[in-house]
Amino acid sequence: MATNNPIPAPQHNLVHLRIDSFAIGLRYSSPRSGRTERPLAIDRSERAKRLKAELSAAFNAARKRVATRQLNSKRKRPGIYVEVRSEPGQQIPELTWMRKGIRLGAVRTEADHVQVASLFVPDAATSFFEEKLEAFGEGTTGVGKVPYRDRFEHLENIQVATLNTLWTDTRPLPTDREAPIWWECWCWRDQAEELRTVAHELSFLVSDRILRFPDLEIVLINGSLSSLEEIIHQSSSLERIRYALDSPAFFTEVAHREQRAWVEDLRERLVPALPSSPAVCVLDTGVTRLHPLLDQSLLPEDCLSVDPAWGTDDSHPCGHGTNMAGVVLYSDLTFPLAGQGTLYLPFGLESVKIIPPPQLLPNDPKSYGSITQSAVATAEVNKPNRPRTFCMAIT
């Protein structure tokens, strides 16, 4: 219904509200002006002298160690790894000077909240590092501040590094010093080739598979713990060391052609179970039997289906049945792929397809029980005398 009180038109042409009379003009001053630097909680002169003495002692100890072992170092940039420790509850400061070749390695935190890291210091950069310590201990900047405070204030200790300094794996180093083991050496990318050269000279087996990150490169080497300890005296490339391949990321992130090379290497080392051996029967979406890691353990006559019209190949978009067969046969593939020895498989595989292809109507939920019974019977009729267990990892 019409109204006699129309909405009033908005008024936009109003006079501006002026605040001139409330403003006061002042000259700009920096918000940092007048601030004083927080006093140091340590005697910086004493700290600098002690750290300098520790650095010198570390270099002397490293040189004696090299002379004792009669190592013939071929490094392009000779130097040593030192171990640096923070004050409890403090972080390791940034100690990298790239132009001088001084590089801070991986940092770990110990139970007493002390951070520990390796620091590679080239021989030619020793005096540079000592000069920075002297400046921290006695010098001042143009504005009266302590130079290099951010680098040395919370640095508690410097000592010669050991393999434990570079070790970042949560598992302890092996007790058997001579057993060959695959090691994961994280190197600075511009130094990775040097590590390969040194590793070859020390009779390590060096993998040609590579995993690269923006600043680091992982080099896999196989050798004993005692030989690994020699590497830190001859190589300037190490950022950290771990057991090799405790994560499948190395294999999942390499290029497809490199994955195939790893698969073929493992396939050549496989010894499948005898046809009369026990089997695990996978009730799933079918299995792609021709997968190179499955075909020796899953014979054509052991690929079955509750409905012949469905076929026996894996019809799942992501290969669910094939993946489950791999898990059943190998569990975690990481270590078999990384190994070198023969792998004996204790049992074989069977497959019964219980899920129709996507283009067909799905199973009636009321029939799930009877379909499962039919699948079990199909496998048992196929080879009635074979010991088996069943795996049905679907819902």
PDB file of C-alpha atoms in Angstrom, residues 179-338:
ATOM      1  CA  ALA A 179      79.060 -53.983   8.979  1.00  0.00           C
ATOM      2  CA  PRO A 180      78.162 -52.336   5.627  1.00  0.00           C
ATOM      3  CA  ILE A 181      75.222 -49.962   5.966  1.00  0.00           C
ATOM      4  CA  TRP A 182      73.471 -47.523   3.666  1.00  0.00           C
ATOM      5  CA  TRP A 183      73.968 -43.950   4.889  1.00  0.00           C
ATOM      6  CA  GLU A 184      72.073 -40.834   3.899  1.00  0.00           C
ATOM      7  CA  CYS A 185      74.567 -37.981   3.521  1.00  0.00           C
ATOM      8  CA  TRP A 186      73.015 -34.529   3.251  1.00  0.00           C
ATOM      9  CA  CYS A 187      75.451 -32.316   1.367  1.00  0.00           C
ATOM     10  CA  TRP A 188      75.542 -28.722   0.281  1.00  0.00           C
ATOM     11  CA  ARG A 189      74.687 -28.887  -3.388  1.00  0.00           C
ATOM     12  CA  ASP A 190      77.877 -27.214  -4.588  1.00  0.00           C
ATOM     13  CA  GLN A 191      79.933 -29.748  -2.595  1.00  0.00           C
ATOM     14  CA  ALA A 192      78.069 -33.003  -3.293  1.00  0.00           C
ATOM     15  CA  GLU A 193      80.412 -34.134  -6.057  1.00  0.00           C
ATOM     16  CA  GLU A 194      83.348 -33.781  -3.678  1.00  0.00           C
ATOM     17  CA  LEU A 195      81.665 -36.209  -1.275  1.00  0.00           C
ATOM     18  CA  ARG A 196      81.219 -38.762  -4.054  1.00  0.00           C
ATOM     19  CA  THR A 197      84.914 -38.496  -4.906  1.00  0.00           C
ATOM     20  CA  VAL A 198      86.007 -38.960  -1.298  1.00  0.00           C
ATOM     21  CA  ALA A 199      83.552 -41.827  -0.770  1.00  0.00           C
ATOM     22  CA  HIS A 200      84.908 -43.667  -3.820  1.00  0.00           C
ATOM     23  CA  GLU A 201      88.466 -43.180  -2.545  1.00  0.00           C
ATOM     24  CA  LEU A 202      87.435 -44.754   0.764  1.00  0.00           C
ATOM     25  CA  SER A 203      85.886 -47.750  -1.078  1.00  0.00           C
ATOM     26  CA  PHE A 204      82.269 -46.840  -0.383  1.00  0.00           C
ATOM     27  CA  LEU A 205      79.588 -48.004  -2.752  1.00  0.00           C
ATOM     28  CA  VAL A 206      78.019 -44.774  -4.019  1.00  0.00           C
ATOM     29  CA  SER A 207      74.489 -44.815  -5.390  1.00  0.00           C
ATOM     30  CA  ASP A 208      73.865 -42.926  -8.606  1.00  0.00           C
ATOM     31  CA  ARG A 209      70.357 -42.053  -7.399  1.00  0.00           C
ATOM     32  CA  ILE A 210      70.062 -38.442  -6.269  1.00  0.00           C
ATOM     33  CA  LEU A 211      67.512 -36.433  -4.326  1.00  0.00           C
ATOM     34  CA  ARG A 212      67.939 -32.684  -4.647  1.00  0.00           C
ATOM     35  CA  PHE A 213      66.563 -29.823  -2.581  1.00  0.00           C
ATOM     36  CA  PRO A 214      67.108 -26.089  -3.183  1.00  0.00           C
ATOM     37  CA  ASP A 215      70.283 -25.938  -1.056  1.00  0.00           C
ATOM     38  CA  LEU A 216      71.034 -29.568  -0.278  1.00  0.00           C
ATOM     39  CA  GLU A 217      71.559 -32.850  -2.087  1.00  0.00           C
ATOM     40  CA  ILE A 218      71.219 -36.337  -0.605  1.00  0.00           C
ATOM     41  CA  VAL A 219      73.964 -38.781  -1.543  1.00  0.00           C
ATOM     42  CA  LEU A 220      73.516 -42.445  -0.603  1.00  0.00           C
ATOM     43  CA  ILE A 221      76.672 -44.356   0.269  1.00  0.00           C
ATOM     44  CA  ASN A 222      77.215 -47.874   1.546  1.00  0.00           C
ATOM     45  CA  GLY A 223      80.069 -48.721   3.889  1.00  0.00           C
ATOM     46  CA  SER A 224      81.038 -49.343   7.487  1.00  0.00           C
ATOM     47  CA  LEU A 225      80.786 -47.012  10.459  1.00  0.00           C
ATOM     48  CA  SER A 226      84.565 -46.917  10.813  1.00  0.00           C
ATOM     49  CA  SER A 227      84.905 -45.818   7.183  1.00  0.00           C
ATOM     50  CA  LEU A 228      82.182 -43.228   7.627  1.00  0.00           C
ATOM     51  CA  GLU A 229      84.181 -41.617  10.430  1.00  0.00           C
ATOM     52  CA  GLU A 230      87.019 -41.046   7.975  1.00  0.00           C
ATOM     53  CA  ILE A 231      84.787 -39.037   5.663  1.00  0.00           C
ATOM     54  CA  ILE A 232      84.394 -36.124   8.059  1.00  0.00           C
ATOM     55  CA  HIS A 233      88.198 -35.712   8.012  1.00  0.00           C
ATOM     56  CA  GLN A 234      88.372 -35.586   4.239  1.00  0.00           C
ATOM     57  CA  SER A 235      85.153 -33.956   3.061  1.00  0.00           C
ATOM     58  CA  SER A 236      83.923 -30.402   3.482  1.00  0.00           C
ATOM     59  CA  SER A 237      80.481 -31.134   2.075  1.00  0.00           C
ATOM     60  CA  LEU A 238      78.468 -32.690   4.917  1.00  0.00           C
ATOM     61  CA  GLU A 239      75.501 -30.926   6.475  1.00  0.00           C
ATOM     62  CA  ARG A 240      74.111 -33.968   8.342  1.00  0.00           C
ATOM     63  CA  ILE A 241      74.168 -37.784   8.304  1.00  0.00           C
ATOM     64  CA  ARG A 242      71.337 -40.261   8.873  1.00  0.00           C
ATOM     65  CA  TYR A 243      70.518 -43.881   8.236  1.00  0.00           C
ATOM     66  CA  ALA A 244      69.534 -44.122   4.600  1.00  0.00           C
ATOM     67  CA  LEU A 245      65.933 -44.195   3.522  1.00  0.00           C
ATOM     68  CA  ASP A 246      63.994 -44.424   6.754  1.00  0.00           C
ATOM     69  CA  SER A 247      61.284 -42.614   4.808  1.00  0.00           C
ATOM     70  CA  PRO A 248      59.812 -43.613   1.425  1.00  0.00           C
ATOM     71  CA  ALA A 249      60.048 -39.976   0.303  1.00  0.00           C
ATOM     72  CA  PHE A 250      63.313 -40.671  -1.520  1.00  0.00           C
ATOM     73  CA  PHE A 251      61.580 -43.153  -3.833  1.00  0.00           C
ATOM     74  CA  THR A 252      58.236 -41.386  -4.185  1.00  0.00           C
ATOM     75  CA  GLU A 253      59.826 -38.061  -5.112  1.00  0.00           C
ATOM     76  CA  VAL A 254      62.359 -39.217  -7.700  1.00  0.00           C
ATOM     77  CA  ALA A 255      61.550 -39.134 -11.406  1.00  0.00           C
ATOM     78  CA  HIS A 256      59.520 -42.013 -12.856  1.00  0.00           C
ATOM     79  CA  ARG A 257      62.450 -43.390 -14.866  1.00  0.00           C
ATOM     80  CA  GLU A 258      64.559 -43.515 -11.697  1.00  0.00           C
ATOM     81  CA  GLN A 259      61.772 -45.330  -9.853  1.00  0.00           C
ATOM     82  CA  ARG A 260      61.810 -47.966 -12.582  1.00  0.00           C
ATOM     83  CA  ALA A 261      65.552 -48.442 -12.109  1.00  0.00           C
ATOM     84  CA  TRP A 262      65.086 -49.080  -8.381  1.00  0.00           C
ATOM     85  CA  VAL A 263      62.246 -51.525  -9.112  1.00  0.00           C
ATOM     86  CA  GLU A 264      64.309 -53.458 -11.656  1.00  0.00           C
ATOM     87  CA  ASP A 265      67.219 -53.654  -9.237  1.00  0.00           C
ATOM     88  CA  LEU A 266      64.979 -55.172  -6.556  1.00  0.00           C
ATOM     89  CA  ARG A 267      63.310 -57.550  -9.017  1.00  0.00           C
ATOM     90  CA  GLU A 268      66.671 -59.031  -9.946  1.00  0.00           C
ATOM     91  CA  ARG A 269      67.334 -59.785  -6.269  1.00  0.00           C
ATOM     92  CA  LEU A 270      63.995 -61.495  -5.574  1.00  0.00           C
ATOM     93  CA  VAL A 271      63.616 -65.201  -4.883  1.00  0.00           C
ATOM     94  CA  PRO A 272      59.860 -65.935  -4.939  1.00  0.00           C
ATOM     95  CA  ALA A 273      58.246 -68.640  -2.839  1.00  0.00           C
ATOM     96  CA  LEU A 274      57.634 -72.053  -4.376  1.00  0.00           C
ATOM     97  CA  PRO A 275      54.176 -72.664  -5.915  1.00  0.00           C
ATOM     98  CA  SER A 276      53.453 -75.095  -3.079  1.00  0.00           C
ATOM     99  CA  SER A 277      54.227 -72.492  -0.414  1.00  0.00           C
ATOM    100  CA  PRO A 278      51.479 -70.855   1.657  1.00  0.00           C
ATOM    101  CA  ALA A 279      49.695 -67.883   0.122  1.00  0.00           C
ATOM    102  CA  VAL A 280      47.901 -64.744   1.154  1.00  0.00           C
ATOM    103  CA  CYS A 281      44.661 -64.402  -0.791  1.00  0.00           C
ATOM    104  CA  VAL A 282      43.741 -60.756  -1.415  1.00  0.00           C
ATOM    105  CA  LEU A 283      39.985 -60.107  -1.704  1.00  0.00           C
ATOM    106  CA  ASP A 284      39.819 -56.716  -3.359  1.00  0.00           C
ATOM    107  CA  THR A 285      39.389 -54.916  -6.679  1.00  0.00           C
ATOM    108  CA  GLY A 286      41.639 -57.337  -8.545  1.00  0.00           C
ATOM    109  CA  VAL A 287      45.415 -57.153  -9.033  1.00  0.00           C
ATOM    110  CA  THR A 288      47.525 -55.976 -11.952  1.00  0.00           C
ATOM    111  CA  ARG A 289      49.537 -59.187 -12.059  1.00  0.00           C
ATOM    112  CA  LEU A 290      52.151 -57.949 -14.528  1.00  0.00           C
ATOM    113  CA  HIS A 291      53.576 -55.458 -12.066  1.00  0.00           C
ATOM    114  CA  PRO A 292      57.321 -56.325 -12.014  1.00  0.00           C
ATOM    115  CA  LEU A 293      57.358 -56.793  -8.231  1.00  0.00           C
ATOM    116  CA  LEU A 294      54.259 -59.025  -8.213  1.00  0.00           C
ATOM    117  CA  ASP A 295      54.370 -61.212 -11.306  1.00  0.00           C
ATOM    118  CA  GLN A 296      56.769 -63.796  -9.842  1.00  0.00           C
ATOM    119  CA  SER A 297      54.602 -64.266  -6.746  1.00  0.00           C
ATOM    120  CA  LEU A 298      51.142 -64.128  -8.342  1.00  0.00           C
ATOM    121  CA  LEU A 299      50.701 -66.795 -11.000  1.00  0.00           C
ATOM    122  CA  PRO A 300      48.075 -66.377 -13.765  1.00  0.00           C
ATOM    123  CA  GLU A 301      46.004 -69.324 -12.474  1.00  0.00           C
ATOM    124  CA  ASP A 302      45.803 -67.655  -9.051  1.00  0.00           C
ATOM    125  CA  CYS A 303      44.064 -64.525 -10.388  1.00  0.00           C
ATOM    126  CA  LEU A 304      40.352 -65.175  -9.851  1.00  0.00           C
ATOM    127  CA  SER A 305      37.008 -63.375  -9.655  1.00  0.00           C
ATOM    128  CA  VAL A 306      33.617 -64.115  -8.090  1.00  0.00           C
ATOM    129  CA  ASP A 307      32.092 -63.078 -11.431  1.00  0.00           C
ATOM    130  CA  PRO A 308      34.058 -64.010 -14.571  1.00  0.00           C
ATOM    131  CA  ALA A 309      32.459 -61.060 -16.389  1.00  0.00           C
ATOM    132  CA  TRP A 310      34.395 -58.662 -14.140  1.00  0.00           C
ATOM    133  CA  GLY A 311      37.791 -59.921 -15.242  1.00  0.00           C
ATOM    134  CA  THR A 312      40.677 -60.300 -12.802  1.00  0.00           C
ATOM    135  CA  ASP A 313      42.742 -57.160 -13.443  1.00  0.00           C
ATOM    136  CA  ASP A 314      42.612 -54.278 -10.990  1.00  0.00           C
ATOM    137  CA  SER A 315      39.764 -51.967 -12.051  1.00  0.00           C
ATOM    138  CA  HIS A 316      40.100 -49.450  -9.228  1.00  0.00           C
ATOM    139  CA  PRO A 317      41.108 -45.956 -10.487  1.00  0.00           C
ATOM    140  CA  CYS A 318      44.030 -45.857  -8.039  1.00  0.00           C
ATOM    141  CA  GLY A 319      44.902 -49.547  -8.159  1.00  0.00           C
ATOM    142  CA  HIS A 320      43.702 -50.378  -4.652  1.00  0.00           C
ATOM    143  CA  GLY A 321      43.943 -54.146  -5.038  1.00  0.00           C
ATOM    144  CA  THR A 322      47.417 -53.969  -6.575  1.00  0.00           C
ATOM    145  CA  ASN A 323      48.627 -51.676  -3.807  1.00  0.00           C
ATOM    146  CA  MET A 324      47.261 -54.022  -1.145  1.00  0.00           C
ATOM    147  CA  ALA A 325      48.986 -56.978  -2.787  1.00  0.00           C
ATOM    148  CA  GLY A 326      52.268 -55.063  -2.585  1.00  0.00           C
ATOM    149  CA  VAL A 327      51.738 -54.267   1.094  1.00  0.00           C
ATOM    150  CA  VAL A 328      50.932 -57.920   1.809  1.00  0.00           C
ATOM    151  CA  LEU A 329      54.016 -59.208   0.004  1.00  0.00           C
ATOM    152  CA  TYR A 330      56.623 -56.629   1.058  1.00  0.00           C
ATOM    153  CA  SER A 331      55.182 -54.612   3.931  1.00  0.00           C
ATOM    154  CA  ASP A 332      57.390 -51.468   3.791  1.00  0.00           C
ATOM    155  CA  LEU A 333      59.185 -51.418   0.432  1.00  0.00           C
ATOM    156  CA  THR A 334      61.661 -48.776   1.563  1.00  0.00           C
ATOM    157  CA  PHE A 335      64.273 -51.116   2.956  1.00  0.00           C
ATOM    158  CA  PRO A 336      64.031 -53.852   0.286  1.00  0.00           C
ATOM    159  CA  LEU A 337      64.529 -51.180  -2.376  1.00  0.00           C
ATOM    160  CA  ALA A 338      67.510 -49.687  -0.572  1.00  0.00           C
TER     161      ALA A 338
END
